Amino acid sequence: MKRKKKILIGIGILLFGILLWSFGFVNRYNFLTAKIDVMNGNPKIVTVGLPIFSNTELNLITEKYGFKNVNFGCMVTQSELNGIDAYNAVMERYLEKKNGMNWRKKYEKKIDSFIKIKRLN
């Protein structure tokens, strides 16, 4: 191959890699891993930031809706955040099909009551 063609192929591969990275495909949570987790029956909702309470306590509520809660942490890059957003979007659609249209409101009410109980203790 000629040098010019090799350079163009290299630039194309580099741009494709940057595109995959910017949409979060090189991180643990992304669109493809969400589809795999749904197929394996292991759906999760990924949260970012400081957790209000432990995942063990929260998963007592979430298992009724068919998913687990995973806290990613506070230090998140934009690439990781893009992947998490894509992952959670797939999970939301899956859980809406599984639990009905208003499942999120019912879930949030249970979380709110759980927070009130924790504050009383």
PDB file of C-alpha atoms in Angstrom:
ATOM      1  CA  MET A   1       0.000   0.000   0.000  1.00  0.00           C
ATOM      2  CA  LYS A   2       1.030   3.497  -0.597  1.00  0.00           C
ATOM      3  CA  ARG A   3       1.982   5.728   2.279  1.00  0.00           C
ATOM      4  CA  LYS A   4      -0.960   8.085   1.697  1.00  0.00           C
ATOM      5  CA  LYS A   5      -3.458   5.217   1.897  1.00  0.00           C
ATOM      6  CA  LYS A   6      -1.884   3.933   5.138  1.00  0.00           C
ATOM      7  CA  ILE A   7      -2.126   7.390   6.683  1.00  0.00           C
ATOM      8  CA  LEU A   8      -5.793   7.721   5.682  1.00  0.00           C
ATOM      9  CA  ILE A   9      -6.599   4.284   7.139  1.00  0.00           C
ATOM     10  CA  GLY A  10      -4.769   5.215  10.353  1.00  0.00           C
ATOM     11  CA  ILE A  11      -6.669   8.487  10.653  1.00  0.00           C
ATOM     12  CA  GLY A  12      -9.950   6.654  10.011  1.00  0.00           C
ATOM     13  CA  ILE A  13      -9.216   4.113  12.746  1.00  0.00           C
ATOM     14  CA  LEU A  14      -8.219   6.902  15.131  1.00  0.00           C
ATOM     15  CA  LEU A  15     -11.433   8.847  14.445  1.00  0.00           C
ATOM     16  CA  PHE A  16     -13.512   5.690  14.892  1.00  0.00           C
ATOM     17  CA  GLY A  17     -11.784   5.037  18.241  1.00  0.00           C
ATOM     18  CA  ILE A  18     -12.440   8.590  19.394  1.00  0.00           C
ATOM     19  CA  LEU A  19     -16.092   8.236  18.392  1.00  0.00           C
ATOM     20  CA  LEU A  20     -16.445   4.989  20.363  1.00  0.00           C
ATOM     21  CA  TRP A  21     -14.733   6.570  23.361  1.00  0.00           C
ATOM     22  CA  SER A  22     -16.880   9.716  23.300  1.00  0.00           C
ATOM     23  CA  PHE A  23     -20.107   7.684  23.305  1.00  0.00           C
ATOM     24  CA  GLY A  24     -18.903   5.560  26.202  1.00  0.00           C
ATOM     25  CA  PHE A  25     -18.388   2.271  24.344  1.00  0.00           C
ATOM     26  CA  VAL A  26     -15.006   1.663  25.984  1.00  0.00           C
ATOM     27  CA  ASN A  27     -16.461   1.825  29.518  1.00  0.00           C
ATOM     28  CA  ARG A  28     -18.133  -0.849  31.635  1.00  0.00           C
ATOM     29  CA  TYR A  29     -21.624   0.592  31.247  1.00  0.00           C
ATOM     30  CA  ASN A  30     -22.804   1.351  27.707  1.00  0.00           C
ATOM     31  CA  PHE A  31     -25.547   0.496  25.225  1.00  0.00           C
ATOM     32  CA  LEU A  32     -24.115  -2.907  24.324  1.00  0.00           C
ATOM     33  CA  THR A  33     -23.520  -4.056  27.910  1.00  0.00           C
ATOM     34  CA  ALA A  34     -27.074  -2.991  28.758  1.00  0.00           C
ATOM     35  CA  LYS A  35     -28.463  -5.240  26.021  1.00  0.00           C
ATOM     36  CA  ILE A  36     -26.291  -8.109  27.276  1.00  0.00           C
ATOM     37  CA  ASP A  37     -27.410  -7.571  30.884  1.00  0.00           C
ATOM     38  CA  VAL A  38     -31.070  -7.610  29.811  1.00  0.00           C
ATOM     39  CA  MET A  39     -30.531 -10.833  27.839  1.00  0.00           C
ATOM     40  CA  ASN A  40     -28.794 -12.435  30.846  1.00  0.00           C
ATOM     41  CA  GLY A  41     -31.586 -11.341  33.200  1.00  0.00           C
ATOM     42  CA  ASN A  42     -29.286  -9.067  35.199  1.00  0.00           C
ATOM     43  CA  PRO A  43     -30.673  -5.522  34.752  1.00  0.00           C
ATOM     44  CA  LYS A  44     -29.194  -2.668  36.774  1.00  0.00           C
ATOM     45  CA  ILE A  45     -29.772   1.041  37.139  1.00  0.00           C
ATOM     46  CA  VAL A  46     -26.492   2.911  37.511  1.00  0.00           C
ATOM     47  CA  THR A  47     -26.399   6.004  39.719  1.00  0.00           C
ATOM     48  CA  VAL A  48     -23.646   8.582  40.003  1.00  0.00           C
ATOM     49  CA  GLY A  49     -22.692  10.546  43.108  1.00  0.00           C
ATOM     50  CA  LEU A  50     -22.736   9.922  46.821  1.00  0.00           C
ATOM     51  CA  PRO A  51     -25.266   7.243  47.799  1.00  0.00           C
ATOM     52  CA  ILE A  52     -27.971   8.159  50.300  1.00  0.00           C
ATOM     53  CA  PHE A  53     -27.916   4.648  51.710  1.00  0.00           C
ATOM     54  CA  SER A  54     -26.211   1.357  50.869  1.00  0.00           C
ATOM     55  CA  ASN A  55     -27.003  -0.659  47.763  1.00  0.00           C
ATOM     56  CA  THR A  56     -27.910  -3.615  49.987  1.00  0.00           C
ATOM     57  CA  GLU A  57     -30.694  -1.614  51.608  1.00  0.00           C
ATOM     58  CA  LEU A  58     -31.815  -0.108  48.331  1.00  0.00           C
ATOM     59  CA  ASN A  59     -31.846  -3.471  46.557  1.00  0.00           C
ATOM     60  CA  LEU A  60     -34.517  -4.670  49.013  1.00  0.00           C
ATOM     61  CA  ILE A  61     -36.847  -2.256  47.206  1.00  0.00           C
ATOM     62  CA  THR A  62     -35.440  -2.568  43.681  1.00  0.00           C
ATOM     63  CA  GLU A  63     -35.696  -6.367  43.521  1.00  0.00           C
ATOM     64  CA  LYS A  64     -39.502  -6.007  43.569  1.00  0.00           C
ATOM     65  CA  TYR A  65     -39.179  -4.185  40.252  1.00  0.00           C
ATOM     66  CA  GLY A  66     -36.676  -6.632  38.763  1.00  0.00           C
ATOM     67  CA  PHE A  67     -33.380  -4.751  38.850  1.00  0.00           C
ATOM     68  CA  LYS A  68     -30.421  -3.945  41.063  1.00  0.00           C
ATOM     69  CA  ASN A  69     -29.005  -0.555  41.903  1.00  0.00           C
ATOM     70  CA  VAL A  70     -25.314   0.127  41.276  1.00  0.00           C
ATOM     71  CA  ASN A  71     -23.540   3.270  42.448  1.00  0.00           C
ATOM     72  CA  PHE A  72     -20.698   4.265  40.132  1.00  0.00           C
ATOM     73  CA  GLY A  73     -19.155   6.864  42.417  1.00  0.00           C
ATOM     74  CA  CYS A  74     -18.418  10.577  42.284  1.00  0.00           C
ATOM     75  CA  MET A  75     -15.443  10.795  39.948  1.00  0.00           C
ATOM     76  CA  VAL A  76     -16.960  10.324  36.491  1.00  0.00           C
ATOM     77  CA  THR A  77     -15.602  11.398  33.124  1.00  0.00           C
ATOM     78  CA  GLN A  78     -17.859  12.652  30.359  1.00  0.00           C
ATOM     79  CA  SER A  79     -17.228   9.456  28.410  1.00  0.00           C
ATOM     80  CA  GLU A  80     -18.302   7.332  31.377  1.00  0.00           C
ATOM     81  CA  LEU A  81     -21.355   9.519  31.890  1.00  0.00           C
ATOM     82  CA  ASN A  82     -22.353   9.110  28.226  1.00  0.00           C
ATOM     83  CA  GLY A  83     -22.065   5.334  28.573  1.00  0.00           C
ATOM     84  CA  ILE A  84     -24.072   5.314  31.825  1.00  0.00           C
ATOM     85  CA  ASP A  85     -26.816   7.427  30.220  1.00  0.00           C
ATOM     86  CA  ALA A  86     -27.063   5.009  27.285  1.00  0.00           C
ATOM     87  CA  TYR A  87     -27.057   2.017  29.667  1.00  0.00           C
ATOM     88  CA  ASN A  88     -29.808   3.482  31.852  1.00  0.00           C
ATOM     89  CA  ALA A  89     -31.944   4.409  28.820  1.00  0.00           C
ATOM     90  CA  VAL A  90     -31.990   0.769  27.710  1.00  0.00           C
ATOM     91  CA  MET A  91     -32.823  -0.340  31.259  1.00  0.00           C
ATOM     92  CA  GLU A  92     -35.651   2.193  31.556  1.00  0.00           C
ATOM     93  CA  ARG A  93     -37.279   0.863  28.372  1.00  0.00           C
ATOM     94  CA  TYR A  94     -36.885  -2.723  29.591  1.00  0.00           C
ATOM     95  CA  LEU A  95     -38.322  -1.957  33.033  1.00  0.00           C
ATOM     96  CA  GLU A  96     -41.206  -0.007  31.514  1.00  0.00           C
ATOM     97  CA  LYS A  97     -42.160  -3.070  29.460  1.00  0.00           C
ATOM     98  CA  LYS A  98     -41.785  -5.322  32.494  1.00  0.00           C
ATOM     99  CA  ASN A  99     -43.457  -3.190  35.189  1.00  0.00           C
ATOM    100  CA  GLY A 100     -45.829  -0.924  33.259  1.00  0.00           C
ATOM    101  CA  MET A 101     -45.819   2.751  32.377  1.00  0.00           C
ATOM    102  CA  ASN A 102     -46.017   4.189  35.917  1.00  0.00           C
ATOM    103  CA  TRP A 103     -43.506   1.924  37.611  1.00  0.00           C
ATOM    104  CA  ARG A 104     -41.054   4.797  38.201  1.00  0.00           C
ATOM    105  CA  LYS A 105     -43.571   6.841  40.248  1.00  0.00           C
ATOM    106  CA  LYS A 106     -44.387   3.855  42.482  1.00  0.00           C
ATOM    107  CA  TYR A 107     -40.706   3.102  42.917  1.00  0.00           C
ATOM    108  CA  GLU A 108     -39.876   6.698  43.850  1.00  0.00           C
ATOM    109  CA  LYS A 109     -42.703   6.745  46.430  1.00  0.00           C
ATOM    110  CA  LYS A 110     -41.231   3.660  48.090  1.00  0.00           C
ATOM    111  CA  ILE A 111     -37.771   5.246  48.074  1.00  0.00           C
ATOM    112  CA  ASP A 112     -39.167   8.441  49.630  1.00  0.00           C
ATOM    113  CA  SER A 113     -40.904   6.503  52.395  1.00  0.00           C
ATOM    114  CA  PHE A 114     -37.697   4.519  52.980  1.00  0.00           C
ATOM    115  CA  ILE A 115     -35.772   7.795  53.362  1.00  0.00           C
ATOM    116  CA  LYS A 116     -38.337   9.074  55.883  1.00  0.00           C
ATOM    117  CA  ILE A 117     -38.046   5.850  57.889  1.00  0.00           C
ATOM    118  CA  LYS A 118     -34.243   6.128  57.883  1.00  0.00           C
ATOM    119  CA  ARG A 119     -34.445   9.717  59.161  1.00  0.00           C
ATOM    120  CA  LEU A 120     -36.700   8.683  62.057  1.00  0.00           C
ATOM    121  CA  ASN A 121     -34.202   6.039  63.215  1.00  0.00           C
TER     122      ASN A 121
END
